[in-house]
Short mmCIF file of C-alpha atoms in Angstrom, two decimals:
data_model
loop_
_atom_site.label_atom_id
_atom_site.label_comp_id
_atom_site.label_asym_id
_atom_site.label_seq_id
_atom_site.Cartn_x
_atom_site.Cartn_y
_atom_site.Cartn_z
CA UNK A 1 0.00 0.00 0.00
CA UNK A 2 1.27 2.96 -0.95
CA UNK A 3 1.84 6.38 1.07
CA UNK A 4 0.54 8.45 -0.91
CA UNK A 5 -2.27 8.03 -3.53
CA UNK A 6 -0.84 8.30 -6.98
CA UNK A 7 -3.74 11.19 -7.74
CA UNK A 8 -1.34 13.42 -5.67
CA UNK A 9 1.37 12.64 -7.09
CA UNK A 10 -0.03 13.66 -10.53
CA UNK A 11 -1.01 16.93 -9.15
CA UNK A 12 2.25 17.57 -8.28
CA UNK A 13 3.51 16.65 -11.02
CA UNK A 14 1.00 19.62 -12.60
CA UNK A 15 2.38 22.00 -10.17
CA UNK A 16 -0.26 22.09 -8.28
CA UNK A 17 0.08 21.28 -4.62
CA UNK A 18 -3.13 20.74 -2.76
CA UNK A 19 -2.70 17.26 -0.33
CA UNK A 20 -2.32 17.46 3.27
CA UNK A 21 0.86 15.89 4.70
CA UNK A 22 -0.06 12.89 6.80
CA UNK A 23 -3.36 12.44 5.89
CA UNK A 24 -3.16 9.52 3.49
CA UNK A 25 -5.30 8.73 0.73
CA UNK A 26 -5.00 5.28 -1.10
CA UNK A 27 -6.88 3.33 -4.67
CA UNK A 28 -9.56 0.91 -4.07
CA UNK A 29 -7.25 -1.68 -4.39
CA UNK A 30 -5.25 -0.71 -1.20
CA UNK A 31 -8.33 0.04 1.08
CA UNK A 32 -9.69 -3.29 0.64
CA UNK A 33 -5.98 -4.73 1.49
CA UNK A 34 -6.05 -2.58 4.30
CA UNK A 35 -9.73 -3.24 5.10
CA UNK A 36 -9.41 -7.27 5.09
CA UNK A 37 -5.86 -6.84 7.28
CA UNK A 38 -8.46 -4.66 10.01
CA UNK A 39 -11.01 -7.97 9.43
CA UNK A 40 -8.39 -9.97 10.13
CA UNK A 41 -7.40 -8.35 13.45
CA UNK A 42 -10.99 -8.32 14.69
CA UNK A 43 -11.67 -11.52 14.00
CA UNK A 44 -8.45 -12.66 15.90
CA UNK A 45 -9.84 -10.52 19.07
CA UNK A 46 -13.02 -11.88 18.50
CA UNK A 47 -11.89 -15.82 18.67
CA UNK A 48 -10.81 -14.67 22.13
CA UNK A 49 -14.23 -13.71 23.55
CA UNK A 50 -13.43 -9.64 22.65
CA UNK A 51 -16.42 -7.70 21.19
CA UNK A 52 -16.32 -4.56 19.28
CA UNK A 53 -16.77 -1.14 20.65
CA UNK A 54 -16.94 2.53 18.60
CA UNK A 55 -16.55 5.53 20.88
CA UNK A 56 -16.91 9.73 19.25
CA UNK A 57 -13.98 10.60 17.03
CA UNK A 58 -14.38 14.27 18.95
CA UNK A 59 -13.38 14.52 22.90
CA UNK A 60 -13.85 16.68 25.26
CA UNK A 61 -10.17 18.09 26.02
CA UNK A 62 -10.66 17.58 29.58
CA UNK A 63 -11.12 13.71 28.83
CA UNK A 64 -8.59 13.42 26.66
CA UNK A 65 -5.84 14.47 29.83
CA UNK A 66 -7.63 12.92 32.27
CA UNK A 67 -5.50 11.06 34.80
CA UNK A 68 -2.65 13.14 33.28
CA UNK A 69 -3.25 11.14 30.43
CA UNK A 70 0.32 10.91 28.62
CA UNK A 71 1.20 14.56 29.38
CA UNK A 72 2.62 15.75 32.19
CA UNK A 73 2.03 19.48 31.61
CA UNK A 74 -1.03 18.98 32.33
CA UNK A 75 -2.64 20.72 29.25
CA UNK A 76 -4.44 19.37 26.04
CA UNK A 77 -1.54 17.13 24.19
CA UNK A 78 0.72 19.74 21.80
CA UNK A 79 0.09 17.21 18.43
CA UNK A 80 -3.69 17.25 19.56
CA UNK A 81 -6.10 18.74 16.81
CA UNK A 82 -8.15 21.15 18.04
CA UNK A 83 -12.27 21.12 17.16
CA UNK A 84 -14.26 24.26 16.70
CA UNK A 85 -17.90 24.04 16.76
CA UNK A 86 -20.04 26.29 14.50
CA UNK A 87 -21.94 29.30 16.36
CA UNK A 88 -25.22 27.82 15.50
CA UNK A 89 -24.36 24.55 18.03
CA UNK A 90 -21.87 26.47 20.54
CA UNK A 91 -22.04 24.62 23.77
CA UNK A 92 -18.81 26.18 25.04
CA UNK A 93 -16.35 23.02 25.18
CA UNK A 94 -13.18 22.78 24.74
CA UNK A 95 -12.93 19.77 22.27
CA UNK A 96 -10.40 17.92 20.26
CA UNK A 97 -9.79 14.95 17.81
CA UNK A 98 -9.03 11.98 20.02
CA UNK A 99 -5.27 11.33 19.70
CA UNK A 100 -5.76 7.59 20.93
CA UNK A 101 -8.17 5.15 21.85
CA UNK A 102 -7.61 4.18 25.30
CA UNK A 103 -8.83 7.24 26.71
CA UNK A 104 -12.09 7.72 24.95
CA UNK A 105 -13.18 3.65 26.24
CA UNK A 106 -12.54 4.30 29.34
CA UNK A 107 -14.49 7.64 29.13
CA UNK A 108 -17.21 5.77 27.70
CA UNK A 109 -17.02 2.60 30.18
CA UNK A 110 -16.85 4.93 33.22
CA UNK A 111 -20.69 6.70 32.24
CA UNK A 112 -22.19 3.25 30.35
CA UNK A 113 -21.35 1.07 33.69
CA UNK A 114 -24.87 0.19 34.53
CA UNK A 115 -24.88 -1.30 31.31
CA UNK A 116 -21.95 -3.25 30.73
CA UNK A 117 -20.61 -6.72 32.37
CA UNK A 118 -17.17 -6.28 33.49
CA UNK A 119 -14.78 -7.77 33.28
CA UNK A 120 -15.69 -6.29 29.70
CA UNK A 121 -13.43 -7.98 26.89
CA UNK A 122 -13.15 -4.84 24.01
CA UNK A 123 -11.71 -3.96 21.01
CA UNK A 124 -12.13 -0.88 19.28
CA UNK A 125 -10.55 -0.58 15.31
CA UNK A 126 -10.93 3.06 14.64
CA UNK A 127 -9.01 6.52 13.07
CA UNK A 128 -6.89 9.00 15.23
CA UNK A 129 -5.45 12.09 14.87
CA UNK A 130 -1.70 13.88 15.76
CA UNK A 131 -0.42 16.87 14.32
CA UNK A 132 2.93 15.34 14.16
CA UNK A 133 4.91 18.01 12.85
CA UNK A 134 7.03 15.50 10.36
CA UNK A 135 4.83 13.03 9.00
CA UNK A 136 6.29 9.87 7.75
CA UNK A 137 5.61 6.63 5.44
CA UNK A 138 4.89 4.62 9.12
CA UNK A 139 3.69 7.49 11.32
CA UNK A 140 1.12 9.70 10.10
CA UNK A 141 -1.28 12.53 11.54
CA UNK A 142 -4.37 10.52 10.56
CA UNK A 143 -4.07 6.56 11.03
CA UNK A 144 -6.03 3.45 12.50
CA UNK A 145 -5.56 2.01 15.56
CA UNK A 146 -6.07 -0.96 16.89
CA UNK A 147 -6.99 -1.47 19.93
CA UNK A 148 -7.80 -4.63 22.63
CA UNK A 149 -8.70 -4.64 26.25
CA UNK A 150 -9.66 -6.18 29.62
CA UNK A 151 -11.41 -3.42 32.21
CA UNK A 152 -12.94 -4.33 35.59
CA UNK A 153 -14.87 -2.91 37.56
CA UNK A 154 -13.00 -2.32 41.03
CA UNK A 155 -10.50 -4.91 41.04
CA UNK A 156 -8.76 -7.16 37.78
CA UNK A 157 -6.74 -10.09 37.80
CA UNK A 158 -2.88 -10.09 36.47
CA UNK A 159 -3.74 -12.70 34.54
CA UNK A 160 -5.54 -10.13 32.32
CA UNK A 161 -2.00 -8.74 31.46
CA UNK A 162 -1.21 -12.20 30.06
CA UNK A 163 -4.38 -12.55 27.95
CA UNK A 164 -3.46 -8.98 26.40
CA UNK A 165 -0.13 -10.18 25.41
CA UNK A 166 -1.25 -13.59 24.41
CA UNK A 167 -4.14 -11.63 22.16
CA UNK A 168 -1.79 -10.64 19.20
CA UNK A 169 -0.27 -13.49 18.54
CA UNK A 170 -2.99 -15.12 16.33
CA UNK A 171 -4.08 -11.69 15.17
CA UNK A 172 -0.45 -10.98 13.78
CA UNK A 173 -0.20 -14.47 12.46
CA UNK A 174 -3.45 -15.14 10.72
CA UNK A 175 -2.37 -11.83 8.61
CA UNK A 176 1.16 -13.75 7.76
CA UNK A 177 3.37 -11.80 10.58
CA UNK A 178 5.21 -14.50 12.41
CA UNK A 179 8.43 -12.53 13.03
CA UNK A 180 7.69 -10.56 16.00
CA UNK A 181 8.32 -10.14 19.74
CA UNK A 182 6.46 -8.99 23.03
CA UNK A 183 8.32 -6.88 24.80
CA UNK A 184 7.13 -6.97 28.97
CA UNK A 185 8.01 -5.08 31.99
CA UNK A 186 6.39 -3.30 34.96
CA UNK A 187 6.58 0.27 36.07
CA UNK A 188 6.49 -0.52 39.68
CA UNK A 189 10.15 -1.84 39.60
CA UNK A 190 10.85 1.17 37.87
CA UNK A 191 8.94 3.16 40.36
CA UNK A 192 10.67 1.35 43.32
CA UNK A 193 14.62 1.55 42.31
CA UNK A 194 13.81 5.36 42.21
CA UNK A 195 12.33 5.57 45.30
CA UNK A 196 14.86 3.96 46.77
CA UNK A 197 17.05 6.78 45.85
CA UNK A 198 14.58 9.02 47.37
CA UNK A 199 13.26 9.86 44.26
CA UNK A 200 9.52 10.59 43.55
CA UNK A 201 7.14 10.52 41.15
CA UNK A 202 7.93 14.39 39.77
CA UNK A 203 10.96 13.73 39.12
CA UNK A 204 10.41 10.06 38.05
CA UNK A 205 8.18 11.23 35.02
CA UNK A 206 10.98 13.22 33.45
CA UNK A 207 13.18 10.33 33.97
CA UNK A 208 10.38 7.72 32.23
CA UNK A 209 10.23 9.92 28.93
CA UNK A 210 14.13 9.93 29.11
CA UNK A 211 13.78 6.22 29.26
CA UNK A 212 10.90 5.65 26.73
CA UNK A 213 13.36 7.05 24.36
CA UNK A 214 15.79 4.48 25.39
CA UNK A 215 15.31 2.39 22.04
CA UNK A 216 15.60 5.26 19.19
CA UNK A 217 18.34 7.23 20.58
CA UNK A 218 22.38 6.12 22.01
CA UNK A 219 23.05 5.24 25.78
CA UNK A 220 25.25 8.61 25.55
CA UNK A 221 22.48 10.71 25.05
CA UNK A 222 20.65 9.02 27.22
CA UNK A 223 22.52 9.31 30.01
CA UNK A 224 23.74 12.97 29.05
CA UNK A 225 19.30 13.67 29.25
CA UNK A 226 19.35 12.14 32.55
CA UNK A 227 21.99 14.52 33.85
CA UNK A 228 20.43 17.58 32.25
CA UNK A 229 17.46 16.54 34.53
CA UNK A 230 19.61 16.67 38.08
CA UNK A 231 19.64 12.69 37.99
CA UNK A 232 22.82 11.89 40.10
CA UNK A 233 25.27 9.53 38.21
CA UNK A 234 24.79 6.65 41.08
CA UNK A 235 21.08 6.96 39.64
CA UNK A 236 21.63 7.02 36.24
CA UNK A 237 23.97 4.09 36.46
CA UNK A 238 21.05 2.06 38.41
CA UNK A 239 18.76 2.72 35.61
CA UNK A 240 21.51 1.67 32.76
CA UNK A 241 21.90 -1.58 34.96
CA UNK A 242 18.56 -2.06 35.02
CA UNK A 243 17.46 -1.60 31.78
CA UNK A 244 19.92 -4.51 30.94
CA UNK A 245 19.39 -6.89 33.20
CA UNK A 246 18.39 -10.45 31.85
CA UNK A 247 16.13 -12.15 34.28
CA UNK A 248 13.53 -11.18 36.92
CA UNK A 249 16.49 -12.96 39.37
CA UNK A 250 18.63 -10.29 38.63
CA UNK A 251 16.26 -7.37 38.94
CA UNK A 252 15.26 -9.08 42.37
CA UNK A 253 18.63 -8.99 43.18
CA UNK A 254 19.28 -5.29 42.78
CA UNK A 255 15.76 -4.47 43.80
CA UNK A 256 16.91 -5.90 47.34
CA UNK A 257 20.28 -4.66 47.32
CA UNK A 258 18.44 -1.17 47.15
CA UNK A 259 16.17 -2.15 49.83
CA UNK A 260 13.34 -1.38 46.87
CA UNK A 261 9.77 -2.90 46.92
CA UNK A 262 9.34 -5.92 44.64
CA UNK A 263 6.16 -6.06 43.98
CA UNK A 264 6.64 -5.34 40.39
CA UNK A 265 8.67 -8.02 40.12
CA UNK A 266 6.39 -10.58 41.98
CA UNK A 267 3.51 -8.89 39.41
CA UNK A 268 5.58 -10.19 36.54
CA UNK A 269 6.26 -13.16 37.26
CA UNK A 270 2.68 -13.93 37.68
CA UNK A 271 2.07 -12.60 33.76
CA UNK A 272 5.12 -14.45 32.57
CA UNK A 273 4.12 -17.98 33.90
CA UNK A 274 0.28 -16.82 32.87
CA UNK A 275 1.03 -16.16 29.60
CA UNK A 276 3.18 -19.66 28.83
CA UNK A 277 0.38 -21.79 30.60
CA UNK A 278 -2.41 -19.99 28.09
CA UNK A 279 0.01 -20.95 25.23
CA UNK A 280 2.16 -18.18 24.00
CA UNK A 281 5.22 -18.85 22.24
CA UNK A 282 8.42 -18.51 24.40
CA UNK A 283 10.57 -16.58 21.72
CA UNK A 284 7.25 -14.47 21.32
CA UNK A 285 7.08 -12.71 25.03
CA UNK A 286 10.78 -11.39 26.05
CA UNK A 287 11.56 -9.65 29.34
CA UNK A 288 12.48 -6.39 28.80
CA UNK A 289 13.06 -3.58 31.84
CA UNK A 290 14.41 -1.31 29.62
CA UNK A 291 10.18 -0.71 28.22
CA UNK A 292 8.89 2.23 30.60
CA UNK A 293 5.75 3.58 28.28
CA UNK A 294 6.69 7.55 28.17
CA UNK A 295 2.17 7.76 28.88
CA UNK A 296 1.85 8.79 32.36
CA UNK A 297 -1.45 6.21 32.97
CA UNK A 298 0.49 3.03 32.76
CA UNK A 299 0.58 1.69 36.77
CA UNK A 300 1.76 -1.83 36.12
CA UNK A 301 2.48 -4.02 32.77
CA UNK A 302 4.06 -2.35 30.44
CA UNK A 303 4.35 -3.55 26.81
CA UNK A 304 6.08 -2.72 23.33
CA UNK A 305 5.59 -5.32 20.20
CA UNK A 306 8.55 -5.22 17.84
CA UNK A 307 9.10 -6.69 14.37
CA UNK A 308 12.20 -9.14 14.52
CA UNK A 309 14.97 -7.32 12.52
CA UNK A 310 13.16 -4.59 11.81
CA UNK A 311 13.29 -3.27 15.58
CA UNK A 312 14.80 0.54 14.00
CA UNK A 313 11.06 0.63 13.07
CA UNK A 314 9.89 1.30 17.09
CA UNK A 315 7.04 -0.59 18.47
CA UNK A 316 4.39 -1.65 16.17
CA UNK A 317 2.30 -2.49 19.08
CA UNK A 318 2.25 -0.96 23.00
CA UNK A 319 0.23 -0.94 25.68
CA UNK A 320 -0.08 -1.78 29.47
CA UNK A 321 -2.52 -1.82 32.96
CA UNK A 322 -3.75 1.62 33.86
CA UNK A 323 -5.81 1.35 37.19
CA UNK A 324 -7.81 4.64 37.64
CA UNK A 325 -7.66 6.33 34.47
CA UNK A 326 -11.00 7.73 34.20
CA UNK A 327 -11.94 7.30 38.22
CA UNK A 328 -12.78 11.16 38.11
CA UNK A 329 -15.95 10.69 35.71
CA UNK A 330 -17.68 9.08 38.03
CA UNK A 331 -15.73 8.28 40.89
CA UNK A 332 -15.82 4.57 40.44
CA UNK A 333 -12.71 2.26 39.97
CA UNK A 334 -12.02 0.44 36.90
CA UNK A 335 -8.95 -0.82 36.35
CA UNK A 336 -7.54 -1.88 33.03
CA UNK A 337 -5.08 -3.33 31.01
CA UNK A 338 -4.58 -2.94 27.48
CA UNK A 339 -2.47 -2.99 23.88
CA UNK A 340 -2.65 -1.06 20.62
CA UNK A 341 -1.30 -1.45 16.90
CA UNK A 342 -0.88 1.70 14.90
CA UNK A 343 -1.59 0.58 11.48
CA UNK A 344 0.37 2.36 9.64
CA UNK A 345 3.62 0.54 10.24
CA UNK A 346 2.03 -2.35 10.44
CA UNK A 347 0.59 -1.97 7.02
CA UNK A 348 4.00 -1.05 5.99
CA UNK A 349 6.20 -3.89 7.42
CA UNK A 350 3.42 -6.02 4.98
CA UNK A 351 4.59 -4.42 2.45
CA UNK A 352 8.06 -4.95 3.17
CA UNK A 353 7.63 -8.45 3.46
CA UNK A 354 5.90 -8.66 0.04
CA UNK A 355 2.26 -9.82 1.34
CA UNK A 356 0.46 -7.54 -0.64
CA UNK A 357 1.82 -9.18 -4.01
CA UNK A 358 0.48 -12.20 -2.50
CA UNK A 359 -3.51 -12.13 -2.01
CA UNK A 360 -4.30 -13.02 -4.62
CA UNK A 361 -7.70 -12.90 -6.86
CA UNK A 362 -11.03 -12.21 -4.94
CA UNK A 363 -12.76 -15.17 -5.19
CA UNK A 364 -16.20 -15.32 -6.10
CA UNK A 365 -15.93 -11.70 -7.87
CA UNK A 366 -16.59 -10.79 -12.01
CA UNK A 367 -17.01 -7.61 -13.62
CA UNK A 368 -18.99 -7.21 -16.51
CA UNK A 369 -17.81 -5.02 -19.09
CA UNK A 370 -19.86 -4.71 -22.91
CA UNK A 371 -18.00 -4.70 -26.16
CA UNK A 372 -18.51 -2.41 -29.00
CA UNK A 373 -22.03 -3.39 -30.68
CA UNK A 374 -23.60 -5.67 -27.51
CA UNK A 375 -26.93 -5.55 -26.57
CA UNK A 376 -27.82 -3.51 -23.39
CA UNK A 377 -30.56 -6.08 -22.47
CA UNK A 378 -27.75 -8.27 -22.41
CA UNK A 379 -25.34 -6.52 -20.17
CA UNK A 380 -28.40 -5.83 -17.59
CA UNK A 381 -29.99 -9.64 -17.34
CA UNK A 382 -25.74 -10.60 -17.10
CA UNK A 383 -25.49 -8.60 -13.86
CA UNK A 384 -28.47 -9.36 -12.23
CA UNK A 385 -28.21 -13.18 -13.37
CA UNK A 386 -24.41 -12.96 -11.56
CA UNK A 387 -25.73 -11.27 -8.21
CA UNK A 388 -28.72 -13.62 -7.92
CA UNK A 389 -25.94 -15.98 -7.98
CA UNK A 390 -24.28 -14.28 -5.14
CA UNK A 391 -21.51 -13.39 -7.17
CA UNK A 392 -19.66 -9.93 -6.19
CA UNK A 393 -20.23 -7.83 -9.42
CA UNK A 394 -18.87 -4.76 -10.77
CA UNK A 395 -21.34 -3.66 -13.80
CA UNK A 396 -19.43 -1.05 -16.52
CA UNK A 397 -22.24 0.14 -19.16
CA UNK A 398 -20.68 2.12 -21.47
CA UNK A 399 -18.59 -0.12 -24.19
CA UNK A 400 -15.16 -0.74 -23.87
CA UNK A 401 -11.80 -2.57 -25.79
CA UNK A 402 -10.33 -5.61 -24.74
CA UNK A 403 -7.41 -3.92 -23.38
CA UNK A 404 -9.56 -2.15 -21.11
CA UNK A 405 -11.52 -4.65 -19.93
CA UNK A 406 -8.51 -6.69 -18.28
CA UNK A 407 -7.08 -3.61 -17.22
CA UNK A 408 -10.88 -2.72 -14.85
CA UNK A 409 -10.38 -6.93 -13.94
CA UNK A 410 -6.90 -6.57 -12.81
CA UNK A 411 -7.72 -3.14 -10.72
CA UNK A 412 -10.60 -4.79 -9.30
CA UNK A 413 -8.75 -7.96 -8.51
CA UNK A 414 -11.57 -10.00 -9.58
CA UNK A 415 -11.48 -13.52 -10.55
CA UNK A 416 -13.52 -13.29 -13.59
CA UNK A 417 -13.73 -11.04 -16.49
CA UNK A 418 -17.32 -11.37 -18.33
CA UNK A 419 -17.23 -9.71 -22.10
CA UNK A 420 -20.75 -9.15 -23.40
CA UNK A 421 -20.50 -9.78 -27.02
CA UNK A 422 -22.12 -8.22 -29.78
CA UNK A 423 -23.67 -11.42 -30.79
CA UNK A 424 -25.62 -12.49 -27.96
CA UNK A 425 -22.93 -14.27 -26.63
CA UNK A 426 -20.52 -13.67 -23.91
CA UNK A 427 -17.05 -14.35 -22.82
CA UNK A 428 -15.83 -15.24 -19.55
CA UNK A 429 -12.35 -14.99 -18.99
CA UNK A 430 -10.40 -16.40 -15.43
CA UNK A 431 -7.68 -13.86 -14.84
CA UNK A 432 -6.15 -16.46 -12.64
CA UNK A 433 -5.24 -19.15 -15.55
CA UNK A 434 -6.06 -16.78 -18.08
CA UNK A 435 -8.39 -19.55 -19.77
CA UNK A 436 -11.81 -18.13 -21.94
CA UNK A 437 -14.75 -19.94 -22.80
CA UNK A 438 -17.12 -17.95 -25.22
CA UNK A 439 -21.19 -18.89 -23.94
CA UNK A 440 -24.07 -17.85 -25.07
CA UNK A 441 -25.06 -14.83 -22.35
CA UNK A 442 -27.70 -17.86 -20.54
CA UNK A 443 -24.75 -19.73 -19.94
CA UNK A 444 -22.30 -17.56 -17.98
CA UNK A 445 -23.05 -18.95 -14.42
CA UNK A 446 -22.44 -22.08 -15.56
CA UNK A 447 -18.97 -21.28 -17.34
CA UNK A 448 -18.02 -19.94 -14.37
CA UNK A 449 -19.00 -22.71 -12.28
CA UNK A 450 -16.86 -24.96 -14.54
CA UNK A 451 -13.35 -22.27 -14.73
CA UNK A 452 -13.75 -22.70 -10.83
CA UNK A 453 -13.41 -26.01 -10.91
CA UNK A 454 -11.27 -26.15 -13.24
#
């Protein structure tokens, strides 16, 4: 799928320049790639007992920061679109384009309670919007996300975390990706090394988005941001040891040699040994204390999905537990834990690997295009006679060549190209084999039938 549609690009090439960077626009061909990969998805949540949600693409501002959100100025986030109403319907919010999903279902779980059964399994496949200042082929201003989670209703199990994790894996692989890993750690051992330097949480939400940066940028610069920030060196080199460490043993270790609390490592271990019994491949779910999650909502699990070898990418999936995200709306408690895929790079590592070359024909799909000379009568009983057949069928009335029949077949993808003749015959054409049986126009259905089987 491309990045761009190829209209812009011939507008540029007129010297005009009218698109908006980072709002994509594709051919039919590449939304209904991109539409079966989203079927795909949702029917891998769904095999896991997750139902579909759809919450408002526009937010009040004050939702969208709630809990602190992933800010920690406390204001509306700076790559947030802004929404202005029209005078006519002024109600005097503040709104905005939702930025992600997480915060708008919890919004809409917190004031739908009395109707819902918690723990509530969710997924939600919809657009956002960030006004990125430097759009790119993976990371746009307007892109789907994908979204899955568990929320309760006062209290909810760890082994939630595990199901999470363990949710992608046939979602990914049903759409062909096999290569990728689950990156897993826990903010509370985070949380607890720095308190044990007397740090708190002020200070320790600098040092997270420091941290969360850990991946795209050198340990020098790194640890040069860390001193910028006042971190002490006997800090910084705690978190550098940390963030390498290759066992929860280890991070015990130093968690006790700190005096620290271990709950987060006692937390996961319980997700780790969770998420093996329920199944998930061991070279699929990797330890990984170096993940903090720059959003300030994440309490617990933290995760980051990466595409093996292709890791320079950044996460192509991320989530983790937040426990009291929206408790302001209503003042009840509803923890949750909780993972999203952007798209967009997703869409893009297919592409890399070559998938999109390889879907093949849509089965069970014609177009009907009329020669030079054929009988309109013809070309309208041909449709119809295809769709009462249940047959997916694109219908072109006005005549066209040969050449531009198979060129509508190939855009469309279809399996079968149907000629009406002038003659009041027909040919029907398999674009797979390329094989052409000319039928009088009674007989199409069956021709078909028989190029299927054939």
């Amino acid at each position: 799928m491309s990045t761009a549609a190829p209209g812009r690009e011939r507008v540029a090439a007129s010297g005009l320049d009218i698109s908006m960077p980072g709002f994509p626009e594709f051919l039919p061909g590449d939304v209904m790639y991109e539409q079966s990969v989203i079927r795909t998805i949702g029917e891998g949540f769904e095999a896991r007992g997750f139902r579909p949600l759809d919450t408002a693409a526009v937010q009040r501002q004050e939702v969208l920061v709630a809990g602190g959100a992933q800010y920690l100025d406390g204001g509306i986030p700076e790559f947030a679109f802004s929404v202005q109403e029209p005078p006519e319907s002024y109600t005097g919010a503040n709104l905005a384009l939702r930025y992600d999903l997480t915060v708008p279902v919890s919004r809409f779980i917190a004031e739908n309670s009395d109707r819902l059964s918690f723990p509530l399994h969710c997924y939600q496949i919809n657009k956002v919007w960030r006004a990125e200042q430097m759009p790119t082929a993976t990371h746009w201003r307007e892109f789907y996300q994908c979204d899955v989670d568990v929320i309760g209703q006062g209290e909810l199990s760890l082994l939630y975390d595990a199901e999470i994790a363990c949710s992608l894996v046939g979602a990914f692989q049903n759409i062909g990706v096999n290569g990728f890993t689950v990156h897993i750690s826990n903010r509370k051992v985070l949380a607890a090394l720095l308190d044990s330097h007397g740090i708190h949480v002020h200070r320790a939400r600098a040092i997270v988005q420091i941290l969360d940066k850990g991946n795209k940028q050198s340990q020098e610069e790194t640890r040069s941001q860390l001193a910028a920030a006042g971190i002490p060196p006997r800090v910084a080199a705690d978190l550098g040891l940390l963030s390498t460490l290759p066992t929860l043993s280890d991070a015990r270790d130093l968690l006790t040699l700190r005096g620290a609390d271990t709950t987060g490592i006692s937390e996961l271990t319980t997700v780790l040994q969770a998420a093996e019994d329920l199944g998930m491949p061991e070279d699929h779910l990797v330890l990984d204390f170096s993940i903090t999650r720059g959003h300030d909502y994440y309490t617990g699990t933290v995760f980051e999905t990466f595409a093996t070898g292709r890791e320079h990418w950044g996460a192509i999936g991320a989530g983790g537990r937040y426990e009291d995200l929206l408790k302001h709306v209503n003042g009840g408690s509803y923890p949750g834990v909780g993972m999203s895929v952007g798209l967009a790079r997703l869409m893009g590592l297919l592409r890399e690997d070559g998938l999109r070359l390889e879907r093949g024909l849509r089965e069970n799909a014609a177009v009907v295009v009329p020669r030079e000379g054929s009988d309109q009568q013809d070309v309208l009983s041909t449709v119809r006679r295809l769709r009462d057949e249940s047959i997916s069928t694109q219908a072109v009335y006005d005549p066209v060549d040969e050449a531009e029949g198979l060129h509508i077949a190939e855009e469309g993808e279809v399996s079968y190209l149907v000629e009406v003749l002038g003659t009041g015959a027909a040919r029907v054409r398999h674009m797979g084999s390329k094989e052409a049986r000319e039928v009088p126009v009674a007989g199409i259905t069956a021709a078909i039938s028989e190029l299927r089987g054939a």
